[in-house]
Amino acid sequence: KNQVEQSPQSLIILEGKNCTLQCNYTVSPFSNLRWYKQDTGRGPVSLTIMTFSENTKSNGRYTATLDADTKQSSLHITASQLSDSASYICVVSRWNSGNTPLVFGKGTRLSVIA
Amino acid sequence: DVKVTQSSRYLVKRTGEKVFLECVQDMDHENMFWYRQDPGLGLRLIYFSYDVKMKEKGDIPEGYSVSREKKERFSLILESASTNQTSMYLCASSPPSQGCEQYFGPGTRLTVT
């Protein structure tokens, strides 16, 4: 069954600290993996995308990693800011799957407090 | 910048009413999608469309229908709203290639009373 599991479900950290969010998937055939950030009451916005051959991708203070062998990805946030408070959603795209090519995780709710 | 707009940010309707949610994108994207998002369930695909006049069922199409008369506009219709359709509805669009980024609208928070 094609699934994307994220952990933790929610997380609270102090401003300035680092954190790492996890994503495990059982989706095949794999095309790419994307991390989205969703602010409260807004639509998701793409942070990074990685294909099978990419191990790491950075976007400012956000760094995503991908291990295609173990089917795991992580999103590392460095020197967190209050504006990082949001839900982070891991999305895996299936290759040549026809209908419903995207499999969404349920997200990790991050709260950054002062 | 890609822009996906939705007709309402907040909507309150009564049980049994017919509800229209409108979505417009300005990037000439072929693909458009409607999702609902509920706490603990994440985003679930309701319907999508790969071209004008075309529509495909997603994972949870029951109780919904869609219309795509023009390339830039994709409408979600609740024929007879029910309380279990209270949710956040998100529209998205993307270019035709598989794996392309989906650009999301701001969402419509629908409450059915």
Short mmCIF file of C-alpha atoms in Angstrom, two decimals:
data_model
loop_
_atom_site.label_atom_id
_atom_site.label_comp_id
_atom_site.label_asym_id
_atom_site.label_seq_id
_atom_site.Cartn_x
_atom_site.Cartn_y
_atom_site.Cartn_z
CA LYS A 1 0.00 0.00 0.00
CA ASN A 2 1.32 3.45 -0.89
CA GLN A 3 1.79 5.38 2.32
CA VAL A 4 3.73 8.31 3.72
CA GLU A 5 4.27 8.39 7.49
CA GLN A 6 5.54 11.49 9.28
CA SER A 7 6.90 11.90 12.76
CA PRO A 8 6.54 13.44 15.18
CA GLN A 9 2.90 14.42 14.84
CA SER A 10 3.64 17.69 16.64
CA LEU A 11 6.68 19.43 18.07
CA ILE A 12 7.38 22.46 20.23
CA ILE A 13 10.85 24.02 20.24
CA LEU A 14 12.48 27.20 21.52
CA GLU A 15 13.37 29.95 19.09
CA GLY A 16 16.93 29.57 17.86
CA LYS A 17 17.05 25.80 18.31
CA ASN A 18 17.40 23.24 15.54
CA CYS A 19 14.95 20.45 14.81
CA THR A 20 14.51 17.50 12.47
CA LEU A 21 11.27 16.15 11.05
CA GLN A 22 11.03 12.62 9.68
CA CYS A 23 9.22 11.09 6.71
CA ASN A 24 9.08 7.38 5.85
CA TYR A 25 7.38 6.17 2.71
CA THR A 26 6.33 2.97 1.01
CA VAL A 27 5.37 4.55 -2.29
CA SER A 28 6.36 2.95 -5.58
CA PRO A 29 7.32 3.51 -8.24
CA PHE A 30 9.06 6.53 -6.75
CA SER A 31 9.42 9.71 -8.77
CA ASN A 32 10.28 12.47 -6.31
CA LEU A 33 9.76 13.65 -2.75
CA ARG A 34 8.70 17.12 -1.79
CA TRP A 35 8.43 18.97 1.50
CA TYR A 36 5.70 21.58 1.82
CA LYS A 37 5.24 24.25 4.49
CA GLN A 38 1.68 25.18 5.38
CA ASP A 39 1.04 28.22 7.54
CA THR A 40 -2.16 28.21 9.56
CA GLY A 41 -5.15 29.04 7.37
CA ARG A 42 -3.09 29.03 4.16
CA GLY A 43 -2.35 26.64 1.34
CA PRO A 44 0.87 24.55 1.31
CA VAL A 45 3.98 26.02 -0.31
CA SER A 46 6.82 23.88 -1.68
CA LEU A 47 10.16 24.04 0.18
CA THR A 48 12.29 21.39 -1.53
CA ILE A 49 12.05 18.63 -4.08
CA MET A 50 14.38 15.64 -4.43
CA THR A 51 14.56 12.95 -7.07
CA PHE A 52 15.89 9.42 -6.64
CA SER A 53 19.52 10.40 -7.21
CA GLU A 54 19.61 13.37 -4.83
CA ASN A 55 20.67 12.92 -1.21
CA THR A 56 20.30 16.45 0.09
CA LYS A 57 18.73 19.75 -0.91
CA SER A 58 18.81 23.07 0.92
CA ASN A 59 16.54 26.09 0.89
CA GLY A 60 17.87 28.70 3.27
CA ARG A 61 17.65 27.33 6.80
CA TYR A 62 15.78 24.24 5.57
CA THR A 63 17.78 21.16 4.55
CA ALA A 64 16.09 18.02 3.29
CA THR A 65 17.76 14.63 2.99
CA LEU A 66 16.67 11.54 1.13
CA ASP A 67 17.77 7.92 1.52
CA ALA A 68 16.09 6.09 -1.35
CA ASP A 69 17.37 2.73 -0.13
CA THR A 70 15.65 2.94 3.26
CA LYS A 71 12.84 5.13 1.87
CA GLN A 72 13.37 7.81 4.46
CA SER A 73 13.58 11.57 4.28
CA SER A 74 14.19 14.25 6.87
CA LEU A 75 13.73 17.99 7.01
CA HIS A 76 16.20 19.82 9.21
CA ILE A 77 15.47 23.37 10.32
CA THR A 78 18.43 25.38 11.56
CA ALA A 79 18.24 28.29 14.01
CA SER A 80 14.45 28.20 14.14
CA GLN A 81 12.41 31.39 14.02
CA LEU A 82 8.89 32.15 15.19
CA SER A 83 7.83 32.28 11.55
CA ASP A 84 8.78 28.61 11.16
CA SER A 85 5.66 27.72 13.15
CA ALA A 86 3.59 25.79 10.62
CA SER A 87 2.66 22.32 9.44
CA TYR A 88 5.27 20.53 7.34
CA ILE A 89 3.94 18.01 4.86
CA CYS A 90 5.95 15.31 3.10
CA VAL A 91 4.60 14.38 -0.34
CA VAL A 92 5.83 11.55 -2.55
CA SER A 93 5.14 11.49 -6.27
CA ARG A 94 4.64 8.17 -8.05
CA TRP A 95 6.17 7.69 -11.47
CA ASN A 96 3.82 7.07 -14.38
CA SER A 97 0.99 6.23 -12.04
CA GLY A 98 -1.83 7.75 -14.04
CA ASN A 99 -4.47 8.72 -11.55
CA THR A 100 -3.68 10.20 -8.13
CA PRO A 101 0.08 10.42 -8.52
CA LEU A 102 0.74 12.15 -5.18
CA VAL A 103 0.74 10.51 -1.76
CA PHE A 104 0.54 12.95 1.14
CA GLY A 105 1.77 12.52 4.69
CA LYS A 106 -0.45 13.86 7.47
CA GLY A 107 2.07 16.49 8.41
CA THR A 108 4.07 17.53 11.45
CA ARG A 109 2.78 20.53 13.36
CA LEU A 110 5.78 22.65 14.50
CA SER A 111 5.43 25.39 17.09
CA VAL A 112 8.40 27.69 17.73
CA ILE A 113 8.12 29.63 20.98
CA ALA A 114 10.13 32.57 22.32
CA ASP B 1 4.45 34.09 -9.67
CA VAL B 2 1.81 31.43 -9.97
CA LYS B 3 -1.44 32.51 -8.47
CA VAL B 4 -4.26 30.21 -7.46
CA THR B 5 -7.28 31.96 -6.01
CA GLN B 6 -10.36 30.57 -4.34
CA SER B 7 -13.66 32.40 -4.27
CA SER B 8 -14.12 32.45 -0.50
CA ARG B 9 -11.84 32.09 2.53
CA TYR B 10 -14.71 31.27 4.87
CA LEU B 11 -18.17 29.92 4.08
CA VAL B 12 -21.08 28.86 6.27
CA LYS B 13 -23.90 26.85 4.71
CA ARG B 14 -26.91 24.91 5.95
CA THR B 15 -27.45 21.19 5.57
CA GLY B 16 -29.03 20.39 2.21
CA GLU B 17 -27.85 23.54 0.46
CA LYS B 18 -26.04 23.37 -2.87
CA VAL B 19 -22.54 24.79 -2.50
CA PHE B 20 -20.16 26.01 -5.19
CA LEU B 21 -16.44 26.45 -4.50
CA GLU B 22 -14.58 28.23 -7.27
CA CYS B 23 -10.88 28.04 -8.09
CA VAL B 24 -9.01 30.09 -10.68
CA GLN B 25 -5.34 29.82 -11.72
CA ASP B 26 -3.44 32.26 -13.90
CA MET B 27 -0.55 30.09 -15.16
CA ASP B 28 -2.28 28.23 -17.98
CA HIS B 29 -1.81 24.94 -16.10
CA GLU B 30 -3.42 21.85 -17.56
CA ASN B 31 -3.92 20.06 -14.23
CA MET B 32 -6.20 21.19 -11.45
CA PHE B 33 -7.08 19.45 -8.20
CA TRP B 34 -9.51 19.68 -5.31
CA TYR B 35 -8.51 18.39 -1.86
CA ARG B 36 -10.08 18.49 1.56
CA GLN B 37 -7.93 18.71 4.67
CA ASP B 38 -9.07 17.49 8.05
CA PRO B 39 -7.15 17.26 11.35
CA GLY B 40 -5.36 13.94 11.68
CA LEU B 41 -6.19 12.92 8.10
CA GLY B 42 -4.02 15.23 6.02
CA LEU B 43 -4.91 16.18 2.47
CA ARG B 44 -7.24 13.86 0.58
CA LEU B 45 -7.89 14.15 -3.14
CA ILE B 46 -11.54 14.63 -4.11
CA TYR B 47 -11.41 15.20 -7.88
CA PHE B 48 -8.88 16.33 -10.45
CA SER B 49 -8.87 17.41 -14.06
CA TYR B 50 -6.19 17.06 -16.74
CA ASP B 51 -7.90 19.24 -19.31
CA VAL B 52 -10.99 21.27 -20.05
CA LYS B 53 -14.17 19.20 -19.82
CA MET B 54 -12.20 16.30 -18.31
CA LYS B 55 -12.54 15.09 -14.74
CA GLU B 56 -11.32 12.13 -12.75
CA LYS B 57 -12.36 10.85 -9.35
CA GLY B 58 -9.83 11.01 -6.58
CA ASP B 59 -9.85 9.09 -3.33
CA ILE B 60 -13.05 10.53 -1.81
CA PRO B 61 -15.41 11.75 -4.56
CA GLU B 62 -18.68 10.75 -2.87
CA GLY B 63 -20.99 13.70 -2.29
CA TYR B 64 -19.04 15.96 -4.65
CA SER B 65 -19.01 16.83 -8.33
CA VAL B 66 -16.80 19.14 -10.39
CA SER B 67 -16.93 21.30 -13.47
CA ARG B 68 -14.11 22.48 -15.76
CA GLU B 69 -15.59 24.56 -18.56
CA LYS B 70 -12.53 26.76 -18.96
CA LYS B 71 -8.86 25.90 -18.52
CA GLU B 72 -8.29 28.42 -15.76
CA ARG B 73 -11.35 27.55 -13.66
CA PHE B 74 -12.18 24.42 -11.71
CA SER B 75 -15.33 24.32 -9.59
CA LEU B 76 -16.20 21.95 -6.77
CA ILE B 77 -19.90 21.36 -6.17
CA LEU B 78 -21.58 19.95 -3.10
CA GLU B 79 -25.02 18.97 -4.41
CA SER B 80 -26.56 18.71 -0.94
CA ALA B 81 -24.20 19.80 1.80
CA SER B 82 -23.93 17.66 4.91
CA THR B 83 -22.28 18.31 8.26
CA ASN B 84 -19.54 15.76 7.54
CA GLN B 85 -18.43 17.97 4.65
CA THR B 86 -17.34 20.66 7.10
CA SER B 87 -13.66 20.97 6.24
CA MET B 88 -10.86 23.02 4.73
CA TYR B 89 -10.97 22.78 0.93
CA LEU B 90 -7.80 23.37 -1.05
CA CYS B 91 -7.49 23.84 -4.78
CA ALA B 92 -4.20 23.26 -6.62
CA SER B 93 -2.87 23.46 -10.16
CA SER B 94 0.21 22.11 -11.92
CA PRO B 95 1.80 21.77 -15.36
CA PRO B 96 1.11 18.52 -17.21
CA SER B 97 4.36 16.66 -16.38
CA GLN B 98 4.08 14.11 -13.61
CA GLY B 99 5.93 15.06 -10.47
CA CYS B 100 5.64 18.78 -11.09
CA GLU B 101 4.98 21.01 -8.14
CA GLN B 102 1.37 21.63 -7.31
CA TYR B 103 0.57 25.24 -6.49
CA PHE B 104 -2.08 25.61 -3.85
CA GLY B 105 -4.72 28.24 -3.29
CA PRO B 106 -5.30 29.79 0.15
CA GLY B 107 -8.11 27.39 1.00
CA THR B 108 -11.80 27.74 1.83
CA ARG B 109 -12.95 26.89 5.34
CA LEU B 110 -16.46 25.50 4.87
CA THR B 111 -18.79 24.99 7.82
CA VAL B 112 -22.06 23.13 7.27
CA THR B 113 -24.57 23.58 10.08
#
